[in-house]
Amino acid sequence: MLKVEGLNVYYGAIHALHDVSFEVKKGEIVTLIGANGAGKTTILHTVSGLVRAKSGKVSFLDKDITTTEAHNILKMGLAHVPEGRRVFSQMSVQENLMMGAYARKDKAGIAEDMEMVYTRFPRLRERYRQMAGTLSGGEQQMLATGRALMSRPSLLMMDEPSMGLSPILVSEVFEIIKAINASGTTVLLVEQNAAMALSIATRAYVLETGRITKEGSADALMHDDDVRRAYLG
Amino acid sequence: MVKRKGLSSLINFIGILVLFLVMRSAAANSVSMNTLFIQIGYSIIMAASLNLACGYLGELPLGHAGFMSVGAYTAAVLTTKFLPQTSAVYPLALVCGGLMAAFFAFLIGVPALRLKGDYLAIVTLGFGEIIRVLINTVFSPLTDGGKGLFGIPTYATFTDTFIVTVLCVAALYMIVRSRHGRATIAIRENDIAAESSGVNVANYKIRMFVISAFFAGIAGGIYAHQLGVLTAAKFDFNRSIDYLVMVVFGGMGSLTGSIFAGSALTIVQYLMASLVEYRQLAYALLLIVMMIFRPKGIFGRWEFSLTRLLARFIPALRGEPKNIDRLNAEAVRPDIPVYEVPADTPVLRTSHLGIRFGGLQAADNVELSLSEGEIVGLIGPNGAGKTTVFNMLTGVYQPTDGDIRFLGRSIVGMKPCEIAAVGITRTFQNIRLFKSMTVLENIEVAFQTRMHDNLADALLRTKRFRRAERGARQRALEILSVFGMQDMADQRADSLPYGMQRRLEICRALAAGPKVLLLDEPAAGMNPTETHELMETIRVIRDRFGVTILLIEHDMKLVMGICERIYVLNYGSVIAEGTPDEIRNNPEVITAYLGKNNPVNEGVGGATC
Amino acid sequence: MKPATFLITFINGLQLGSVYALIALGYTMVYGIVKLINFAHGDILMVGSYVVLFMLTTVFAAQTLLAKIIAVAAAIIFCVVLGIVIDRVAYTPLRSAPRISALITAIGVSLALQIIAQLIFGSEQIKFPAVIINETIFKIGKKPVKSLPIITCIVSVVLMLLLNLFVNKTKPGRAMRAVSEDMGAAKLMGINVNNTISLTFAIGCSLAAVGSVFYAQKVGYVKPLMGSLPGIKAFIAAVFGGIGSIPGAVLGGFVIGMLETFVNYFASEYVDAVVYGLLIVVLLVRPAGILGKPMREKV
């Protein structure tokens, strides 16, 4: 469904990604793990069009999207929950969800999905008129996820959804990701918390200083000695 | 080393002398050359002084011509109406002009520099406009108002202009290359980190702004005594922009650039004197094109060095790398404060501490107490107010309730730089280094409150200045070597890998010689191996630097592994306090934060976030 | 001051305030979305009035009502296009550059517009034709109340209400708010950020174009530097009200306009000094402006 081939990305003189290739198949949860600064977020930014690749190719549903602009990529069914949630703090919960459906025109479908998000996250329904900035970290993560679901994506990319959350909420967030996947959305997950990510993923890629160094099923990587030493502690 | 230093000064002196002789012979036979050279002189002073505020301090003053006008009128009124008619009073008049400009800068700067960014631009622009109104109205008995001040003695000659220009630029250079200059650049790079490292940001901003205006005043004096006539209208916004263009064109943060652009653009102005409109259009387009394609200006932040240039051709001039060279010379290290902890008193203690942002109670009734040498953890869900507590402890936010006592003494109401001086320093969740400065300079900035050489020492390069600089360098290298980072001393801070940047922040926080060190998520973004090393490092720091540590962290392995006591914060209040074991088994903490199936309890996997 | 004089001055203050408010809105909206003080905004005002002048003197032989309407429409269209072009050419490449670079660029654009106008039309001031009917409507005592100030106020207030509705209730308005809060996140919502920013410039410039007609007719002439002063005053108005806040810009515009008109009545040579003085006082007491939200940098 998503295919990345030979991606090279530079920030000024810094070579951030070296020949990165990977793919995500329909129905999977694929996770990218690696240290901070390895290039995980850069990959997601490149896929969703926020950063331009120097060379390489990104295709989504067999269409080349390497040079497609961010706002058009979303319309093709690829949503991105950014690192640090980035909810619109000066807007209400409801308005944030409406922003998620910005690119859509089917009013009935939007209302339906709004209902679906509220059912999935009852806490958001309770606070639908509250300013998003006043929500707790966990609630903001739910809002950011719900907002992304409002575009009715076929592939959902999530960047560090557990960051800054208490251990209790971390487990909850991963349950939510599993549930979203079970209802038919493919997921590409970037995580620091490798243990948790591997526990719910189908397959995984390990990223080190801008290169993919290992790939395989989540199970296999979970038992890989190098991975255990470096990322599972 | 002394020899080499002396040699370098000699080379520069000879260089300037040669330049002087060449220019004088050109000026001697031509009135227009003479005029041009004087114009170049004051333009260079204007550009270089504006560069101090703009390139080094990072503000954008848009009323530099206003300060020039103050200097021009002050000096001219003195020489025309009050002082004896002899050119001997000219230097005095220039200095008075500078001082008056500095005084006005102080009046404007005190309110305006409290504001961030663009507001200063607008206030100085407003000042530039007001001052013209004032010259023509309130001050008109002295300035002769709108009809202009005539009959100013034309004292300005090529020789004295040349000398004054060299002195002004040299003074600016000495200021920039000193701990005061470092503090100024640190403010430009990250004002919050600068303040928390002990730099009195407000004070330095004012100081540099005032110095910048002082030199603009001097330039104004030269201008007045060249032209012989003054009208306020000459010092309009366009003139301020002319000088801004010079700074931008030459390079913000390069005095070489200001000298070059000050000369080059003055010559262009001179040649295009009859085509004012086209010149202005060219200026405007130059500004735009420059910003888009080469925002750094021609020279960026590079400085020309005659010694370095000559050394290319004359191998004998090549010295050893200066750091090693200087280590053997006499040095005065920055102070390491000695703290006396009164018996039975916690090093740091808060009582009823609370803060309210608008309607939001971000922290409420927080009671923390740190004993000497402890490592204490502060944990809690995102948004629980942990960083807010740090911000109150370091003076970034002022608490609305309660008290903070450090060594028994209240520190509420102190500014962050004062708190750093008293003995509490910190690191930041989102790394705040002085990015374009070197690793070494990052640490040296934090010696700010521990060094004693003053601005005059820096200007005159006194023995005290040189000793203090050497001492700072030595101490900085020592601190780096504790972390195994001495080889990176001359790298730019932002070129370091992520983990090293976090370490450098810790080094900087230690450099101020604190008693209490606050670490905000030191393990964020580290993998388990790095986190493990960090735990070791934190213990070493405590033992070696004798600090008490309070840390915020989400990595439970780190917190449970090294903290002797832990506070749990939820919704701005402390919900539990105790040893790691007590916290791990506290039912309230489990429901609010840790969760039942927590790896910390079971010892499997790792909750790294 | 007699009551009649007071009332007339008050109406004049409202008139000037409306113009300032119209211009201030452009500053505040652009600042809200790209955090840039668009120094060239005041010069858009100047451009707008030159376009009207050009249409009514060079293009049309007679100043009929239709000609006037077309002239104003042309000014709006020209300013909108100019605003968008300026943004795309000069500001878009600097979106991720330091703020100071963009600010300097804006100063450059401002100067360029002034000088280009000077090269085309000369630096002398030219009489501005009457575009809006300015008849005496009624009298207070012996003082006539003219229609220009009244029309200025009504048109401005209607435009401001429309703008408020647009920003808060429509989809593009929501997109503007989203972009001003978080550009990256807005992109991920499928918002075309560059178009949204262009839309902001377009709205700001069209308001300035409308303001230009009112302003030029009030002062009675056009000249290349005419935009700087009202530009700066309007900017002060925006800062006073709280930059980034739309109601703030309107409030600030009226306060500054009123203050200026009254000071002008008593001591005209001190007008500018008083306005700048007010700015400094406001920044001292309440840096975020009257209706602005205090910005707290996250540490």
GROMACS .gro file of C-alpha atoms in nm, chain C:
model
  299
  843MET     CA    1  -1.422   7.297   2.373
  844LYS     CA    2  -1.783   7.365   2.279
  845PRO     CA    3  -2.021   7.068   2.264
  846ALA     CA    4  -2.072   7.119   1.890
  847THR     CA    5  -1.698   7.125   1.825
  848PHE     CA    6  -1.659   6.823   2.045
  849LEU     CA    7  -1.918   6.629   1.846
  850ILE     CA    8  -1.766   6.722   1.513
  851THR     CA    9  -1.419   6.628   1.637
  852PHE     CA   10  -1.565   6.306   1.768
  853ILE     CA   11  -1.710   6.222   1.426
  854ASN     CA   12  -1.380   6.308   1.261
  855GLY     CA   13  -1.209   6.081   1.512
  856LEU     CA   14  -1.443   5.799   1.419
  857GLN     CA   15  -1.367   5.861   1.054
  858LEU     CA   16  -0.991   5.848   1.098
  859GLY     CA   17  -1.033   5.556   1.337
  860SER     CA   18  -1.224   5.358   1.074
  861VAL     CA   19  -0.944   5.404   0.825
  862TYR     CA   20  -0.682   5.302   1.079
  863ALA     CA   21  -0.891   5.002   1.176
  864LEU     CA   22  -0.920   4.889   0.814
  865ILE     CA   23  -0.544   4.905   0.771
  866ALA     CA   24  -0.473   4.761   1.115
  867LEU     CA   25  -0.676   4.454   1.023
  868GLY     CA   26  -0.433   4.378   0.744
  869TYR     CA   27  -0.136   4.404   0.980
  870THR     CA   28  -0.295   4.193   1.245
  871MET     CA   29  -0.416   3.917   1.013
  872VAL     CA   30  -0.082   3.882   0.839
  873TYR     CA   31   0.099   3.892   1.170
  874GLY     CA   32  -0.136   3.633   1.312
  875ILE     CA   33  -0.069   3.391   1.032
  876VAL     CA   34   0.298   3.438   0.938
  877LYS     CA   35   0.428   3.635   1.237
  878LEU     CA   36   0.555   3.909   1.010
  879ILE     CA   37   0.515   4.283   1.050
  880ASN     CA   38   0.430   4.357   0.690
  881PHE     CA   39   0.600   4.692   0.661
  882ALA     CA   40   0.476   4.724   0.306
  883HIS     CA   41   0.114   4.724   0.416
  884GLY     CA   42   0.095   5.100   0.453
  885ASP     CA   43   0.228   5.136   0.103
  886ILE     CA   44  -0.054   4.920  -0.030
  887LEU     CA   45  -0.273   5.207   0.084
  888MET     CA   46  -0.067   5.442  -0.126
  889VAL     CA   47  -0.084   5.210  -0.428
  890GLY     CA   48  -0.461   5.182  -0.392
  891SER     CA   49  -0.510   5.557  -0.403
  892TYR     CA   50  -0.281   5.595  -0.704
  893VAL     CA   51  -0.482   5.332  -0.889
  894VAL     CA   52  -0.805   5.522  -0.820
  895LEU     CA   53  -0.640   5.845  -0.927
  896PHE     CA   54  -0.503   5.688  -1.242
  897MET     CA   55  -0.841   5.539  -1.336
  898LEU     CA   56  -1.031   5.862  -1.278
  899THR     CA   57  -0.788   6.095  -1.448
  900THR     CA   58  -0.620   5.894  -1.722
  901VAL     CA   59  -0.852   5.605  -1.810
  902PHE     CA   60  -1.192   5.765  -1.780
  903ALA     CA   61  -1.272   6.101  -1.930
  904ALA     CA   62  -1.559   6.182  -1.697
  905GLN     CA   63  -1.590   6.100  -1.331
  906THR     CA   64  -1.928   5.934  -1.352
  907LEU     CA   65  -2.063   5.710  -1.080
  908LEU     CA   66  -1.985   5.404  -1.292
  909ALA     CA   67  -1.631   5.523  -1.348
  910LYS     CA   68  -1.587   5.571  -0.975
  911ILE     CA   69  -1.717   5.224  -0.898
  912ILE     CA   70  -1.488   5.071  -1.158
  913ALA     CA   71  -1.196   5.274  -1.026
  914VAL     CA   72  -1.247   5.152  -0.671
  915ALA     CA   73  -1.293   4.795  -0.791
  916ALA     CA   74  -0.974   4.824  -0.994
  917ALA     CA   75  -0.789   4.951  -0.689
  918ILE     CA   76  -0.909   4.657  -0.482
  919ILE     CA   77  -0.817   4.405  -0.749
  920PHE     CA   78  -0.479   4.564  -0.811
  921CYS     CA   79  -0.393   4.573  -0.441
  922VAL     CA   80  -0.505   4.214  -0.389
  923VAL     CA   81  -0.291   4.092  -0.678
  924LEU     CA   82   0.001   4.303  -0.562
  925GLY     CA   83  -0.030   4.171  -0.206
  926ILE     CA   84  -0.031   3.811  -0.325
  927VAL     CA   85   0.261   3.869  -0.559
  928ILE     CA   86   0.463   4.035  -0.284
  929ASP     CA   87   0.395   3.744  -0.054
  930ARG     CA   88   0.487   3.482  -0.313
  931VAL     CA   89   0.798   3.657  -0.440
  932ALA     CA   90   0.945   3.817  -0.131
  933TYR     CA   91   0.800   3.646   0.177
  934THR     CA   92   0.730   3.283   0.084
  935PRO     CA   93   1.099   3.198   0.027
  936LEU     CA   94   1.171   3.322   0.380
  937ARG     CA   95   0.900   3.126   0.560
  938SER     CA   96   1.150   2.921   0.756
  939ALA     CA   97   1.418   3.191   0.781
  940PRO     CA   98   1.481   3.392   1.099
  941ARG     CA   99   1.214   3.652   1.169
  942ILE     CA  100   1.460   3.936   1.129
  943SER     CA  101   1.526   3.838   0.766
  944ALA     CA  102   1.159   3.852   0.676
  945LEU     CA  103   1.123   4.184   0.856
  946ILE     CA  104   1.413   4.335   0.666
  947THR     CA  105   1.266   4.204   0.342
  948ALA     CA  106   0.937   4.370   0.426
  949ILE     CA  107   1.119   4.699   0.478
  950GLY     CA  108   1.281   4.648   0.138
  951VAL     CA  109   0.945   4.587  -0.026
  952SER     CA  110   0.804   4.898   0.137
  953LEU     CA  111   1.088   5.113   0.007
  954ALA     CA  112   1.065   4.958  -0.337
  955LEU     CA  113   0.694   5.039  -0.365
  956GLN     CA  114   0.751   5.398  -0.259
  957ILE     CA  115   1.029   5.453  -0.504
  958ILE     CA  116   0.854   5.285  -0.792
  959ALA     CA  117   0.555   5.512  -0.732
  960GLN     CA  118   0.792   5.806  -0.724
  961LEU     CA  119   0.949   5.705  -1.053
  962ILE     CA  120   0.610   5.667  -1.221
  963PHE     CA  121   0.414   5.956  -1.073
  964GLY     CA  122   0.684   6.188  -0.944
  965SER     CA  123   0.743   6.280  -0.585
  966GLU     CA  124   0.503   6.577  -0.576
  967GLN     CA  125   0.161   6.541  -0.422
  968ILE     CA  126  -0.132   6.527  -0.662
  969LYS     CA  127  -0.488   6.633  -0.584
  970PHE     CA  128  -0.717   6.338  -0.524
  971PRO     CA  129  -1.060   6.355  -0.693
  972ALA     CA  130  -1.377   6.323  -0.489
  973VAL     CA  131  -1.492   5.964  -0.512
  974ILE     CA  132  -1.747   5.956  -0.236
  975ILE     CA  133  -2.024   6.212  -0.203
  976ASN     CA  134  -1.931   6.461   0.064
  977GLU     CA  135  -2.238   6.678   0.116
  978THR     CA  136  -2.357   6.834   0.436
  979ILE     CA  137  -2.616   6.603   0.590
  980PHE     CA  138  -2.719   6.816   0.886
  981LYS     CA  139  -2.574   7.077   1.114
  982ILE     CA  140  -2.480   7.076   1.478
  983GLY     CA  141  -2.506   7.439   1.575
  984LYS     CA  142  -2.330   7.606   1.288
  985LYS     CA  143  -2.100   7.316   1.213
  986PRO     CA  144  -2.192   7.098   0.917
  987VAL     CA  145  -2.179   6.719   0.945
  988LYS     CA  146  -2.060   6.583   0.612
  989SER     CA  147  -2.145   6.253   0.453
  990LEU     CA  148  -1.787   6.131   0.397
  991PRO     CA  149  -1.712   6.059   0.764
  992ILE     CA  150  -2.047   5.890   0.808
  993ILE     CA  151  -2.008   5.671   0.499
  994THR     CA  152  -1.654   5.586   0.599
  995CYS     CA  153  -1.768   5.465   0.940
  996ILE     CA  154  -2.062   5.264   0.810
  997VAL     CA  155  -1.870   5.090   0.533
  998SER     CA  156  -1.582   5.009   0.767
  999VAL     CA  157  -1.802   4.867   1.040
 1000VAL     CA  158  -1.992   4.651   0.791
 1001LEU     CA  159  -1.665   4.519   0.646
 1002MET     CA  160  -1.535   4.440   0.992
 1003LEU     CA  161  -1.848   4.250   1.086
 1004LEU     CA  162  -1.828   4.053   0.763
 1005LEU     CA  163  -1.465   3.973   0.830
 1006ASN     CA  164  -1.541   3.853   1.179
 1007LEU     CA  165  -1.814   3.627   1.045
 1008PHE     CA  166  -1.582   3.497   0.777
 1009VAL     CA  167  -1.300   3.409   1.013
 1010ASN     CA  168  -1.514   3.241   1.275
 1011LYS     CA  169  -1.789   3.074   1.080
 1012THR     CA  170  -1.660   2.965   0.741
 1013LYS     CA  171  -1.433   2.684   0.636
 1014PRO     CA  172  -1.160   2.906   0.486
 1015GLY     CA  173  -1.179   3.116   0.801
 1016ARG     CA  174  -1.122   2.810   1.014
 1017ALA     CA  175  -0.833   2.716   0.789
 1018MET     CA  176  -0.682   3.059   0.851
 1019ARG     CA  177  -0.706   3.012   1.223
 1020ALA     CA  178  -0.556   2.665   1.196
 1021VAL     CA  179  -0.262   2.788   0.988
 1022SER     CA  180  -0.198   3.075   1.224
 1023GLU     CA  181  -0.180   2.836   1.515
 1024ASP     CA  182   0.027   2.555   1.367
 1025MET     CA  183   0.131   2.561   1.005
 1026GLY     CA  184   0.266   2.207   0.996
 1027ALA     CA  185  -0.040   2.053   1.158
 1028ALA     CA  186  -0.261   2.255   0.923
 1029LYS     CA  187  -0.084   2.100   0.624
 1030LEU     CA  188  -0.157   1.758   0.765
 1031MET     CA  189  -0.527   1.847   0.774
 1032GLY     CA  190  -0.518   1.889   0.398
 1033ILE     CA  191  -0.509   2.267   0.413
 1034ASN     CA  192  -0.320   2.434   0.131
 1035VAL     CA  193  -0.113   2.659   0.353
 1036ASN     CA  194   0.025   2.884   0.082
 1037ASN     CA  195  -0.321   2.950  -0.058
 1038THR     CA  196  -0.451   3.024   0.288
 1039ILE     CA  197  -0.172   3.273   0.346
 1040SER     CA  198  -0.240   3.430   0.007
 1041LEU     CA  199  -0.604   3.459   0.104
 1042THR     CA  200  -0.500   3.641   0.420
 1043PHE     CA  201  -0.287   3.884   0.225
 1044ALA     CA  202  -0.570   3.929  -0.024
 1045ILE     CA  203  -0.822   4.017   0.247
 1046GLY     CA  204  -0.578   4.251   0.419
 1047CYS     CA  205  -0.494   4.427   0.095
 1048SER     CA  206  -0.855   4.463  -0.015
 1049LEU     CA  207  -0.939   4.628   0.317
 1050ALA     CA  208  -0.640   4.857   0.271
 1051ALA     CA  209  -0.759   4.944  -0.079
 1052VAL     CA  210  -1.099   5.042   0.054
 1053GLY     CA  211  -0.925   5.236   0.328
 1054SER     CA  212  -0.709   5.410   0.069
 1055VAL     CA  213  -1.009   5.570  -0.097
 1056PHE     CA  214  -1.140   5.702   0.235
 1057TYR     CA  215  -0.798   5.818   0.345
 1058ALA     CA  216  -0.695   5.986   0.021
 1059GLN     CA  217  -1.023   6.170  -0.001
 1060LYS     CA  218  -0.994   6.282   0.359
 1061VAL     CA  219  -0.645   6.426   0.314
 1062GLY     CA  220  -0.725   6.539  -0.042
 1063TYR     CA  221  -0.406   6.439  -0.219
 1064VAL     CA  222  -0.183   6.142  -0.306
 1065LYS     CA  223   0.193   6.115  -0.294
 1066PRO     CA  224   0.442   5.828  -0.286
 1067LEU     CA  225   0.518   5.853   0.085
 1068MET     CA  226   0.156   5.897   0.193
 1069GLY     CA  227   0.129   5.535   0.311
 1070SER     CA  228   0.404   5.533   0.573
 1071LEU     CA  229   0.241   5.748   0.835
 1072PRO     CA  230  -0.108   5.593   0.838
 1073GLY     CA  231   0.068   5.258   0.801
 1074ILE     CA  232   0.268   5.311   1.117
 1075LYS     CA  233  -0.032   5.452   1.302
 1076ALA     CA  234  -0.241   5.154   1.200
 1077PHE     CA  235   0.034   4.924   1.309
 1078ILE     CA  236   0.042   5.098   1.644
 1079ALA     CA  237  -0.333   5.047   1.655
 1080ALA     CA  238  -0.287   4.676   1.592
 1081VAL     CA  239  -0.025   4.651   1.866
 1082PHE     CA  240  -0.241   4.856   2.099
 1083GLY     CA  241  -0.537   4.623   2.050
 1084GLY     CA  242  -0.321   4.313   2.065
 1085ILE     CA  243  -0.151   4.206   1.746
 1086GLY     CA  244  -0.308   3.894   1.599
 1087SER     CA  245  -0.649   3.984   1.740
 1088ILE     CA  246  -0.911   4.103   1.494
 1089PRO     CA  247  -1.136   4.283   1.745
 1090GLY     CA  248  -0.816   4.425   1.892
 1091ALA     CA  249  -0.722   4.587   1.562
 1092VAL     CA  250  -1.064   4.749   1.534
 1093LEU     CA  251  -1.054   4.876   1.891
 1094GLY     CA  252  -0.698   5.000   1.846
 1095GLY     CA  253  -0.785   5.175   1.522
 1096PHE     CA  254  -1.067   5.371   1.680
 1097VAL     CA  255  -0.867   5.460   1.991
 1098ILE     CA  256  -0.571   5.588   1.791
 1099GLY     CA  257  -0.792   5.773   1.544
 1100MET     CA  258  -0.984   5.940   1.821
 1101LEU     CA  259  -0.673   6.030   2.018
 1102GLU     CA  260  -0.502   6.173   1.715
 1103THR     CA  261  -0.801   6.386   1.617
 1104PHE     CA  262  -0.841   6.534   1.963
 1105VAL     CA  263  -0.471   6.599   2.015
 1106ASN     CA  264  -0.466   6.756   1.674
 1107TYR     CA  265  -0.734   6.997   1.782
 1108PHE     CA  266  -0.534   7.119   2.079
 1109ALA     CA  267  -0.169   7.088   1.977
 1110SER     CA  268  -0.121   6.961   1.625
 1111GLU     CA  269   0.259   6.951   1.629
 1112TYR     CA  270   0.256   6.693   1.907
 1113VAL     CA  271   0.023   6.440   1.743
 1114ASP     CA  272   0.292   6.193   1.644
 1115ALA     CA  273   0.476   6.224   1.969
 1116VAL     CA  274   0.157   6.149   2.163
 1117VAL     CA  275   0.069   5.847   1.948
 1118TYR     CA  276   0.415   5.698   1.983
 1119GLY     CA  277   0.413   5.782   2.349
 1120LEU     CA  278   0.089   5.591   2.387
 1121LEU     CA  279   0.244   5.295   2.208
 1122ILE     CA  280   0.537   5.291   2.446
 1123VAL     CA  281   0.308   5.314   2.748
 1124VAL     CA  282   0.089   5.030   2.623
 1125LEU     CA  283   0.385   4.810   2.552
 1126LEU     CA  284   0.515   4.880   2.899
 1127VAL     CA  285   0.194   4.808   3.083
 1128ARG     CA  286   0.048   4.536   2.867
 1129PRO     CA  287   0.289   4.405   2.605
 1130ALA     CA  288   0.028   4.172   2.454
 1131GLY     CA  289  -0.205   4.466   2.386
 1132ILE     CA  290  -0.549   4.531   2.524
 1133LEU     CA  291  -0.727   4.230   2.373
 1134GLY     CA  292  -0.425   4.016   2.291
 1135LYS     CA  293  -0.343   3.696   2.467
 1136PRO     CA  294  -0.018   3.709   2.657
 1137MET     CA  295   0.230   3.484   2.478
 1138ARG     CA  296   0.415   3.254   2.708
 1139GLU     CA  297   0.712   3.088   2.556
 1140LYS     CA  298   0.720   2.721   2.645
 1141VAL     CA  299   1.027   2.647   2.850
   0.00000   0.00000   0.00000
